[in-house]
Short mmCIF file of C-alpha atoms in Angstrom, two decimals:
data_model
loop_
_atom_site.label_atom_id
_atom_site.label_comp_id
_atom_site.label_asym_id
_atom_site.label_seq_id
_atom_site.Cartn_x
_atom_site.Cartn_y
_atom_site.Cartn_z
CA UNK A 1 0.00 0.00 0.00
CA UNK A 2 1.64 2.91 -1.31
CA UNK A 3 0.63 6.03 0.98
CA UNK A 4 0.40 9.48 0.10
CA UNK A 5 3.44 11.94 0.87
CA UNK A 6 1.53 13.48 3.75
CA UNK A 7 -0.09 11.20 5.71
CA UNK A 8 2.43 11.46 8.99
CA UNK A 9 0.57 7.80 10.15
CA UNK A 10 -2.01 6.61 12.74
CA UNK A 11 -2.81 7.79 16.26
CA UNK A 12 -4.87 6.56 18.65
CA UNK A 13 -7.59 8.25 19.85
CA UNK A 14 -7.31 6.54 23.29
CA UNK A 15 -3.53 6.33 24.53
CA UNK A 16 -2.08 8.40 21.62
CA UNK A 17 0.23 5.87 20.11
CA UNK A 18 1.55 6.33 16.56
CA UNK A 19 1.36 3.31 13.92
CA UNK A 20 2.53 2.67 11.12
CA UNK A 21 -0.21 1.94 8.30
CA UNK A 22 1.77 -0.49 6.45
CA UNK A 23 1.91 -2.42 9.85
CA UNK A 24 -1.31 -1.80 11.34
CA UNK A 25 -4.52 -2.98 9.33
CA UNK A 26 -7.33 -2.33 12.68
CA UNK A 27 -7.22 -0.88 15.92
CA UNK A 28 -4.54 0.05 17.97
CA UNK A 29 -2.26 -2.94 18.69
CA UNK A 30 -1.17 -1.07 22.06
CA UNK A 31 -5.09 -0.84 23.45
CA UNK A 32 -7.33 -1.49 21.35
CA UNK A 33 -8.45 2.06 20.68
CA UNK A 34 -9.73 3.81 17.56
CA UNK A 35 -6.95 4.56 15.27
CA UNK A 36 -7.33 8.27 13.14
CA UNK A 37 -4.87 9.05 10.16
CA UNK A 38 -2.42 12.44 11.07
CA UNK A 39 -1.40 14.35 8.23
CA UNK A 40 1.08 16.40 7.23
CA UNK A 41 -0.55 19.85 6.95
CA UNK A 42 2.26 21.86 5.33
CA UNK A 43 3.03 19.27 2.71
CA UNK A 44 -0.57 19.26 2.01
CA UNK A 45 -0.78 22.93 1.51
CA UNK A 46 1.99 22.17 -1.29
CA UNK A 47 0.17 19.21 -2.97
CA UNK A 48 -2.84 20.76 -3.01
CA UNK A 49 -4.21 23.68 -3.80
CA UNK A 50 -8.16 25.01 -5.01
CA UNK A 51 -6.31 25.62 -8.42
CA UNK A 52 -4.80 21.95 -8.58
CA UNK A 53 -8.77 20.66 -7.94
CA UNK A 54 -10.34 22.97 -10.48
CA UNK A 55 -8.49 21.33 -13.17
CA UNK A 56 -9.25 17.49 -12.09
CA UNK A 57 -12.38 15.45 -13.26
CA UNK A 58 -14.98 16.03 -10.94
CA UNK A 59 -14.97 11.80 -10.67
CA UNK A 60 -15.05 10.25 -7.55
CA UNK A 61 -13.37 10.34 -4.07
CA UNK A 62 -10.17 9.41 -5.77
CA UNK A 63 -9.79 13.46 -6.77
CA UNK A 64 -8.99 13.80 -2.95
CA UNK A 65 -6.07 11.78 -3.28
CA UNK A 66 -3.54 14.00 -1.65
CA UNK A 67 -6.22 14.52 1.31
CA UNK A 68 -6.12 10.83 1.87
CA UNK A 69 -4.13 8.04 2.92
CA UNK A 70 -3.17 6.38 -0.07
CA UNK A 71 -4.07 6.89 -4.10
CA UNK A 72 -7.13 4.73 -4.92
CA UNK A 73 -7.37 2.82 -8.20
CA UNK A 74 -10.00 1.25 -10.44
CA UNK A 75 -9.24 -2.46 -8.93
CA UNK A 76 -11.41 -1.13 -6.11
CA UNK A 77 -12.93 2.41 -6.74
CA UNK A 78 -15.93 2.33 -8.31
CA UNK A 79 -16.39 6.53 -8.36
CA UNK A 80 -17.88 6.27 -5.66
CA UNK A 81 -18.85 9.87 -4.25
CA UNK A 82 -19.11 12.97 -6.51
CA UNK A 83 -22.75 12.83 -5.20
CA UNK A 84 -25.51 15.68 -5.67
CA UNK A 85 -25.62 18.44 -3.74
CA UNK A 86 -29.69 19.67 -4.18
CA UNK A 87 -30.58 22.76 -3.45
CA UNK A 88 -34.61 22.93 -2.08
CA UNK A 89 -35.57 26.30 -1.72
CA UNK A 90 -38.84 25.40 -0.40
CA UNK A 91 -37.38 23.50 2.20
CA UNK A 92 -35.25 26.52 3.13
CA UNK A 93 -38.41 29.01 3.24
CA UNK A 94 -40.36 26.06 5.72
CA UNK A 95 -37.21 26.47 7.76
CA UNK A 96 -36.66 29.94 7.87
CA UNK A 97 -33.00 29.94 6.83
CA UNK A 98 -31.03 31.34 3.86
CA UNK A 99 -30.74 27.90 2.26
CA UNK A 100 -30.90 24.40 2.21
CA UNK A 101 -28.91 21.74 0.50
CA UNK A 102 -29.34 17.91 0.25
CA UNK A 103 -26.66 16.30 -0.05
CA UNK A 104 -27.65 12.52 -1.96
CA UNK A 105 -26.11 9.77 -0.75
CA UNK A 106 -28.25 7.59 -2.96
CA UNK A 107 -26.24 8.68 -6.12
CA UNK A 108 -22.94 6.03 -4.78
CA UNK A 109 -22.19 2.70 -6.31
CA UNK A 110 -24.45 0.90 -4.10
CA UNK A 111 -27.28 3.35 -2.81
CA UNK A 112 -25.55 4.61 0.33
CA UNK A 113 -22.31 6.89 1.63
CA UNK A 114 -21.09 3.23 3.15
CA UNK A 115 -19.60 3.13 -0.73
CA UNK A 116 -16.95 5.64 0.73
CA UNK A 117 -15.43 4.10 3.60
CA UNK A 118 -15.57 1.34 1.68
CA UNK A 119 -13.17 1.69 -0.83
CA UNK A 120 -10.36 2.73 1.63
CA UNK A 121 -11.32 -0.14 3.30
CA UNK A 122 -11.34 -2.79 1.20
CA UNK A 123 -8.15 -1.59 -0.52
CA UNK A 124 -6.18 -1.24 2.67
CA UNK A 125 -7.27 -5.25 3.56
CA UNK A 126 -6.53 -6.24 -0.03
CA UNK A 127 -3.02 -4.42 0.61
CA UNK A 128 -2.63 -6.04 4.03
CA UNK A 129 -2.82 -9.74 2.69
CA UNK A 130 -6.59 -10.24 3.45
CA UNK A 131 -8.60 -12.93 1.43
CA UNK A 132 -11.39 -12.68 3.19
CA UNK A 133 -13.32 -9.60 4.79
CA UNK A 134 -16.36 -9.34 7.12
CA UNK A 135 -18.71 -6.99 9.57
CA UNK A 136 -21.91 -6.28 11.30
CA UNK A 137 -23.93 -4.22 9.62
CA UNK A 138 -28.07 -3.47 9.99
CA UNK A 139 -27.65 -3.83 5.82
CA UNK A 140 -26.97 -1.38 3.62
CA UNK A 141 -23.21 -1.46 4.22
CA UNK A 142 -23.12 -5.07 3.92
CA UNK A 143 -24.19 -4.82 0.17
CA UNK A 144 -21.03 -2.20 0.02
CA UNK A 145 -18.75 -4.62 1.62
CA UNK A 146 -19.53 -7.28 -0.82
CA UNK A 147 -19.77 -4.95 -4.32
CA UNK A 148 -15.90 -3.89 -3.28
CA UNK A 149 -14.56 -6.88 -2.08
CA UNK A 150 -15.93 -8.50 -5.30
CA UNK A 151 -14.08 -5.69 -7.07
CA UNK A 152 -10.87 -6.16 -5.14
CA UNK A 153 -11.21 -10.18 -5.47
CA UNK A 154 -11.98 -10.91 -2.01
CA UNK A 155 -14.56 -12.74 -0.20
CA UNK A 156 -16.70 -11.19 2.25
CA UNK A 157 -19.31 -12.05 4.52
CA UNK A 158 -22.27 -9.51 6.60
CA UNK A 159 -23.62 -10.42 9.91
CA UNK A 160 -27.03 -8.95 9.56
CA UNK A 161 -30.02 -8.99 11.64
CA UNK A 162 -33.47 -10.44 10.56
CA UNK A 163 -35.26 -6.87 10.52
CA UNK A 164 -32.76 -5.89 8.01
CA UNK A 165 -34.41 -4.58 4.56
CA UNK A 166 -35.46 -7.43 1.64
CA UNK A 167 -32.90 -5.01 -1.06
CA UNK A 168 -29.77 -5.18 1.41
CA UNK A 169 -29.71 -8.43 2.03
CA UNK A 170 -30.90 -9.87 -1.48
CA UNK A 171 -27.91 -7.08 -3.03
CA UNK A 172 -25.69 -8.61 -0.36
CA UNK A 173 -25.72 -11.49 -1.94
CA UNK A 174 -26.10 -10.44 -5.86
CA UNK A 175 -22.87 -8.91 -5.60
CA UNK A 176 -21.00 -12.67 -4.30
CA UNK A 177 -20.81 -12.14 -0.59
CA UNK A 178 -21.88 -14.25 2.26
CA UNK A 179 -24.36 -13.52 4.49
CA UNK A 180 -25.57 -14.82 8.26
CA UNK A 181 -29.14 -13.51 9.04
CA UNK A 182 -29.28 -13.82 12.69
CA UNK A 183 -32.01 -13.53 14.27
CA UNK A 184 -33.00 -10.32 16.41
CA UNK A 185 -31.71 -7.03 16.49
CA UNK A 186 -28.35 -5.04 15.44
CA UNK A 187 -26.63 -6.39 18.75
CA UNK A 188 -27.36 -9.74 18.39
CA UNK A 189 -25.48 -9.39 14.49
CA UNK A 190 -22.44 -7.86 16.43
CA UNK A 191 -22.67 -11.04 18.81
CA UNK A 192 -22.96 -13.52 16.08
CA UNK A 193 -19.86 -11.50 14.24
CA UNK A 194 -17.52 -11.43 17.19
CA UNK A 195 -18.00 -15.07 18.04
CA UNK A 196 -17.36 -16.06 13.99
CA UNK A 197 -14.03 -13.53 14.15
CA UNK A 198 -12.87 -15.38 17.23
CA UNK A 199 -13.35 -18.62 15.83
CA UNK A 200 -11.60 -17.33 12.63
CA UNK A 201 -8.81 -15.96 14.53
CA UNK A 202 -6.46 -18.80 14.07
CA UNK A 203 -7.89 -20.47 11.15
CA UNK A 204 -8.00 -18.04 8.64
CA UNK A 205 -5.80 -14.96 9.76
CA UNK A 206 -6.63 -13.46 6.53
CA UNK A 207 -10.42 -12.08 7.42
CA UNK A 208 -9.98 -8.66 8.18
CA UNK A 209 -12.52 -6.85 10.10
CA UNK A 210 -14.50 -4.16 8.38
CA UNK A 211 -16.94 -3.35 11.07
CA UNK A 212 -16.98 0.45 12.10
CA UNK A 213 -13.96 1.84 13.88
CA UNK A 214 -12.05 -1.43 13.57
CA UNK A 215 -10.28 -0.05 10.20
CA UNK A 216 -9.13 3.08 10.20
CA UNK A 217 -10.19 3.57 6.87
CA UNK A 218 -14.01 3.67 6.84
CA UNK A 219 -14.13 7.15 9.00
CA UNK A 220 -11.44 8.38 6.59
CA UNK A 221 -13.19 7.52 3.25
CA UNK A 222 -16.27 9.60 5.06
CA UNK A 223 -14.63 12.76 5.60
CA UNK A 224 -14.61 13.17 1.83
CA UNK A 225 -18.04 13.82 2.13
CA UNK A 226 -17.53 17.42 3.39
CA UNK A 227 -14.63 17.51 0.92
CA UNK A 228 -17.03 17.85 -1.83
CA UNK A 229 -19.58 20.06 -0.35
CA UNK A 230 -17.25 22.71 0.52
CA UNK A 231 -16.18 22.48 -3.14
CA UNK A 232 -19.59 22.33 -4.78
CA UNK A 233 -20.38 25.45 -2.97
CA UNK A 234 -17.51 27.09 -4.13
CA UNK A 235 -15.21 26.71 -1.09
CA UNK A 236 -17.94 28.60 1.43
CA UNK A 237 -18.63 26.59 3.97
CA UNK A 238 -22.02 25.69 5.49
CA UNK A 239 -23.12 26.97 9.01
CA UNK A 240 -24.63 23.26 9.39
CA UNK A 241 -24.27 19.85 8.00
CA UNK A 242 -27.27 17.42 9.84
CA UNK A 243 -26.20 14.04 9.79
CA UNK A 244 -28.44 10.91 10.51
CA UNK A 245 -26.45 8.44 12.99
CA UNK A 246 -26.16 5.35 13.86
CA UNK A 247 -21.89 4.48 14.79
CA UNK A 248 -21.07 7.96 13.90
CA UNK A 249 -18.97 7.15 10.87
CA UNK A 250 -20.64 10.17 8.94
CA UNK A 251 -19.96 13.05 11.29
CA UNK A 252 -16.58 12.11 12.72
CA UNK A 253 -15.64 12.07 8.99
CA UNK A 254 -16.88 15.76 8.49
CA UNK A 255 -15.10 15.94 11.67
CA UNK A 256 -11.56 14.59 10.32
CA UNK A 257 -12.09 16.77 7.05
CA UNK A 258 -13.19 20.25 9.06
CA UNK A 259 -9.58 19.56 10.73
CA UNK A 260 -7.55 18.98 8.02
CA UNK A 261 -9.23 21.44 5.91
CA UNK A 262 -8.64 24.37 8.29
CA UNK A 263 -4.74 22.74 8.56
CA UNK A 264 -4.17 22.94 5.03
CA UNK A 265 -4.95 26.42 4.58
CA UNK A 266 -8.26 25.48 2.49
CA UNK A 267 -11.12 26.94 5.01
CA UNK A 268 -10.94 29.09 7.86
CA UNK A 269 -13.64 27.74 10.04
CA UNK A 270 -15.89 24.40 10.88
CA UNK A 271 -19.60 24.19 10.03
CA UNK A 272 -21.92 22.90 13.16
CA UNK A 273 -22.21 19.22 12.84
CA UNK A 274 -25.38 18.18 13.80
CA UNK A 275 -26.36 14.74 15.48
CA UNK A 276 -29.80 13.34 14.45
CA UNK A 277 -30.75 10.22 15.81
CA UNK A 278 -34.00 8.27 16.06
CA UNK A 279 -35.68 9.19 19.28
CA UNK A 280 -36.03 5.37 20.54
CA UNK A 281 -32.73 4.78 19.81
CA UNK A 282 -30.70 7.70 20.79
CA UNK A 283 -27.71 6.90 22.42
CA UNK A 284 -25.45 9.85 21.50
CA UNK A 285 -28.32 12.45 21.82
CA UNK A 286 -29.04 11.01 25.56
CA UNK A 287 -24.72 11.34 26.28
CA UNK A 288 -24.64 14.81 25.01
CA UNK A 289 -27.85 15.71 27.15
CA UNK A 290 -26.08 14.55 30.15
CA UNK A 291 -22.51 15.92 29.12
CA UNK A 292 -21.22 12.74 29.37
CA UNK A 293 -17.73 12.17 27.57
CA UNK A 294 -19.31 8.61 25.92
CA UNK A 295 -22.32 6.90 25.18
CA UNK A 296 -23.88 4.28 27.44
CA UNK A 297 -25.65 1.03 25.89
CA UNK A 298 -29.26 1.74 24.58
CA UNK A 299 -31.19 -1.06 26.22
CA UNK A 300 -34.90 -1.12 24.70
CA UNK A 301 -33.86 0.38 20.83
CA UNK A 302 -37.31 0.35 18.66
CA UNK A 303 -37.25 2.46 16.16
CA UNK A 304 -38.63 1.93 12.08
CA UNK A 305 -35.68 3.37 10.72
CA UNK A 306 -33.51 0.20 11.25
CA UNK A 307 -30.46 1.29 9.19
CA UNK A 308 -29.76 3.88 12.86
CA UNK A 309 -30.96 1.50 15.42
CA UNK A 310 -27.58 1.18 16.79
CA UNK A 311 -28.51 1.12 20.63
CA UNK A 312 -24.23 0.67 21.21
CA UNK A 313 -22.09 3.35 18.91
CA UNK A 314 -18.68 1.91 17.94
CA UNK A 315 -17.75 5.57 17.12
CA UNK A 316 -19.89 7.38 20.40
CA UNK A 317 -17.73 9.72 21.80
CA UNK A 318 -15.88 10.47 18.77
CA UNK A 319 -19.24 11.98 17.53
CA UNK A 320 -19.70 13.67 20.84
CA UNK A 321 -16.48 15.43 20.35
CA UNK A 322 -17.65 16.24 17.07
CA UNK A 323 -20.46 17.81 18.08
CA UNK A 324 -18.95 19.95 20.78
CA UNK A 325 -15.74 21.00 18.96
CA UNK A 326 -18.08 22.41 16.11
CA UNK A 327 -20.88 24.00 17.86
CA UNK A 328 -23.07 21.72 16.40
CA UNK A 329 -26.37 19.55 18.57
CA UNK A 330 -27.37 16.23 18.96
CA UNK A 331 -30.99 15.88 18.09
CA UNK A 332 -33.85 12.75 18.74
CA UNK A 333 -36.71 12.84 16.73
CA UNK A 334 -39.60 10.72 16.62
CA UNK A 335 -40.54 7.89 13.74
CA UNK A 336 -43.48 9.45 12.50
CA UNK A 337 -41.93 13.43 12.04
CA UNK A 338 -38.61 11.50 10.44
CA UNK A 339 -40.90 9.68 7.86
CA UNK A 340 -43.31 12.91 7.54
CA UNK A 341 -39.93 14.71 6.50
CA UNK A 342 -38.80 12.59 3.84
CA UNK A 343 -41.93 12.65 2.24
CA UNK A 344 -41.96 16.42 2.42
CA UNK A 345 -38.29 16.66 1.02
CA UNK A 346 -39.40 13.53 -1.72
CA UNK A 347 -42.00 16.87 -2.39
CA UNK A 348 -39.31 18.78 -3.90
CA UNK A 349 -38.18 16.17 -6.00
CA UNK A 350 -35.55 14.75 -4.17
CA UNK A 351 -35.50 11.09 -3.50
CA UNK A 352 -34.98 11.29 0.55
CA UNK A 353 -34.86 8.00 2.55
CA UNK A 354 -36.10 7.75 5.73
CA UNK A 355 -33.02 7.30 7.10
CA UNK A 356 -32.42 10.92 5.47
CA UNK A 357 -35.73 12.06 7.00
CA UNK A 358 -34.58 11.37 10.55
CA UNK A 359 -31.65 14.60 9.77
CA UNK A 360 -34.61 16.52 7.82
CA UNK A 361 -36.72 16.30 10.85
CA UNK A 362 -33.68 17.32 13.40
CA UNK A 363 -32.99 20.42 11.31
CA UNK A 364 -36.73 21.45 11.77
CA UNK A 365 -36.12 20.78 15.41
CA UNK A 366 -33.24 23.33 15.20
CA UNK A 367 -35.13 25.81 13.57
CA UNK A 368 -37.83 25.63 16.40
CA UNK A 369 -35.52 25.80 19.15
CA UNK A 370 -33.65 28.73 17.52
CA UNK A 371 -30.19 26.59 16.33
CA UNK A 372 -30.69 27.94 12.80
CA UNK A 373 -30.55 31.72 11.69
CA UNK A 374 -32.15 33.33 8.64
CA UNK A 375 -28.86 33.68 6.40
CA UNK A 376 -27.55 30.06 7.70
CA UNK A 377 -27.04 27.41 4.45
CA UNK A 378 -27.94 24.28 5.74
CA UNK A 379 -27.08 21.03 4.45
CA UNK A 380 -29.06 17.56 5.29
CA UNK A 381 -26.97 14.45 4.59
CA UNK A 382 -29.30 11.64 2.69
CA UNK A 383 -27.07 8.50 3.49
CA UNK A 384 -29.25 5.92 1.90
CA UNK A 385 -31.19 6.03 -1.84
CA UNK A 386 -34.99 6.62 -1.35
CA UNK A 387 -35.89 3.45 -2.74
CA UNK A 388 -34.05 1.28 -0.68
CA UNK A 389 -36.45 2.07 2.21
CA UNK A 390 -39.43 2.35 -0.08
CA UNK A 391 -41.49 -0.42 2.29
CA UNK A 392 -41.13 1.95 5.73
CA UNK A 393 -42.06 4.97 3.10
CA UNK A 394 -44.83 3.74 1.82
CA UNK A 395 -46.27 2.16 4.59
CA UNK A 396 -46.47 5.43 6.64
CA UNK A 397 -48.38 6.63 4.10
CA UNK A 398 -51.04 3.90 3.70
CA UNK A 399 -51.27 4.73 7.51
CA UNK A 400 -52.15 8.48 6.11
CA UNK A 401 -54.91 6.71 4.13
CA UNK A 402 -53.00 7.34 0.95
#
């Protein structure tokens, strides 16, 4: 794995260690902890430059490649990102706020911003020797996990739980990977995954772990998210991105790319990143409430949007000190408002999810509560293509007699 000229390595976010990436495929050998890529913020500033990017193919998160760890190429990348950013002016007047941008998710390889991470990810195990890849997932990101590994000629297998959608699981398996349906709920997936890594542990010390926060890589194929909105609205930068979240892979990424951003010389400040969970399952809005430095385990989650009921956030207090860093608010909201909002948004045209609907309905929350000023730009992260939760969709509105 050939790294890029400024990536310094990877620290731990627990006991600060440094690693070497051509060493180090997971966490942090010394702890366990969350490892974070550290770059080089002067020799960025050389590489790249707004003038650099303006004459590059607007073609995929590959265009970042000096932002990144290592140079992607098409035996894994799929051009994945380069996604729409919407603007819904009717949204913005509803709101009360200068204006409001969607930014589609949907539009990736496989339907979801999972494509991302993915490609890091799946490159840096193909590059570490791996034959064999696997994680829990509540679905969509399985069905990312197997469309790269395919790519990258690895196997892969999802631990996903029965209440997972019909799509993820069926495309799980369209694209060549394995899949255990276990029965229950997100945890009991994790359970069923640990126990099969364990067992794998000596017999096939090729699987590589791609659940969240285990690779390094995921978090840092997610910061190019903010990457490209920053650029698509010609290098201003929002007041507030609203992220639905389950792990917190999404808004530690922004996170990661606010930093390095500001480091580099390309922006001079952060937007607020926003929190929006699913009230029944809202383990990082419940820690910030408290000011607690981490989440504690959601113990009844029960929530229709199953792609965020993730009662146990690998990435928790990373996204806490996400929020608090930028200014930004963690927000529950409740099933019915979170489907009511992506149908609204769906009423502008845009193809919202109601995993997107859970952020739409947060940033009305922040309106009401005063979070959002009239000249803000907003933007609302869609992580997940409309129709790939078309059954919750359109059964809230046979409910509405429609």
């Amino acid at each position: 794995m050939e790294t890029t000229a400024a990536l310094e390595g990877l620290a731990c976010t627990e006991c600060d260690a440094r690693h070497d990436p051509a060493a180090v495929a997971g966490r942090c050998p010394d702890c366990g902890g969350r490892l974070v890529a550290t770059y080089d913020a002067d020799a960025q500033a050389g590489e790249t430059g707004r003038e650099s990017l303006s004459g590059r193919r607007f073609d995929g998160i590959a265009r970042y490649a000096d932002l990144l760890p290592f140079e992607l190429d098409t035996a894994t990348s799929m051009n994945e990102g380069t996604t729409p950013l919407v603007a819904c002016p009717g949204l913005a007047d509803e709101l009360g706020v200068s204006e409001v941008y969607v930014k589609d998710e949907g539009a990736n390889p496989t339907g979801t911003t999972a494509d991302r991470g993915m490609a890091l990810a799946v490159a840096a195990a193909r590059a570490h020797g791996a034959e064999n890849v696997a994680l829990p997932t509540t679905g969509d990101a399985g069905q990312s996990a197997a469309a790269y590994a395919a790519r990258a000629g690895l196997d892969s297998e999802a631990f996903v739980p029965t209440r997972s959608t019909f799509v993820a699981k069926a495309m799980t398996n369209v694209h060549g990977g394995e899949m255990s349906v276990v029965g229950g709920r997100y945890p009991d997936a994790v359970e069923a995954f640990e126990d099969a890594m364990v067992a794998l542990s000596d017999a096939d010390p090729e699987t590589v772990s791609l659940a969240p926060f285990d690779t390094p890589y995921r978090h840092e194929g997610a910061k190019t998210l903010l990457f490209e909105v920053v650029e698509q609205l010609d290098w201003d930068v929002p007041d507030a991105v609203v992220h639905p979240t389950g792990h917190g892979l999404g808004v530690v990424g922004s996170h990661l790319a606010s930093e390095q951003l500001q480091a580099a010389g390309f922006v001079d400040e952060s937007p607020a990143l926003h929190v929006a969970q699913p009230e029944a399952c809202a383990p990082i809005v419940a820690a910030d409430d408290e000011g607690a430095d981490d989440t504690d385990l959601w113990e009844q989650p029960d929530t229709l949007v199953g792609s965020l009921e993730v009662p146990d956030p690998a990435g928790g207090s990373l996204a806490l000190r996400a929020i608090r860093d930028t200014g930004g608010w963690a927000v529950g909201v409740s099933d019915d408002d979170a489907l009511e909002a992506a149908v609204t948004v769906a009423g502008e045209g845009v193809e919202m999810s109601a995993t997107g609907g859970v952020g739409a309905a947060a940033a009305w929350n922040l309106a009401e509560s005063g979070q959002l000023g009239s000249d803000d730009t907003v933007v609302l992260v869609n992580p997940v293509a409309g129709n790939k939760e078309n059954d919750v969709l359109r059964s809230h509105l046979m409910r509405q007699g429609i």
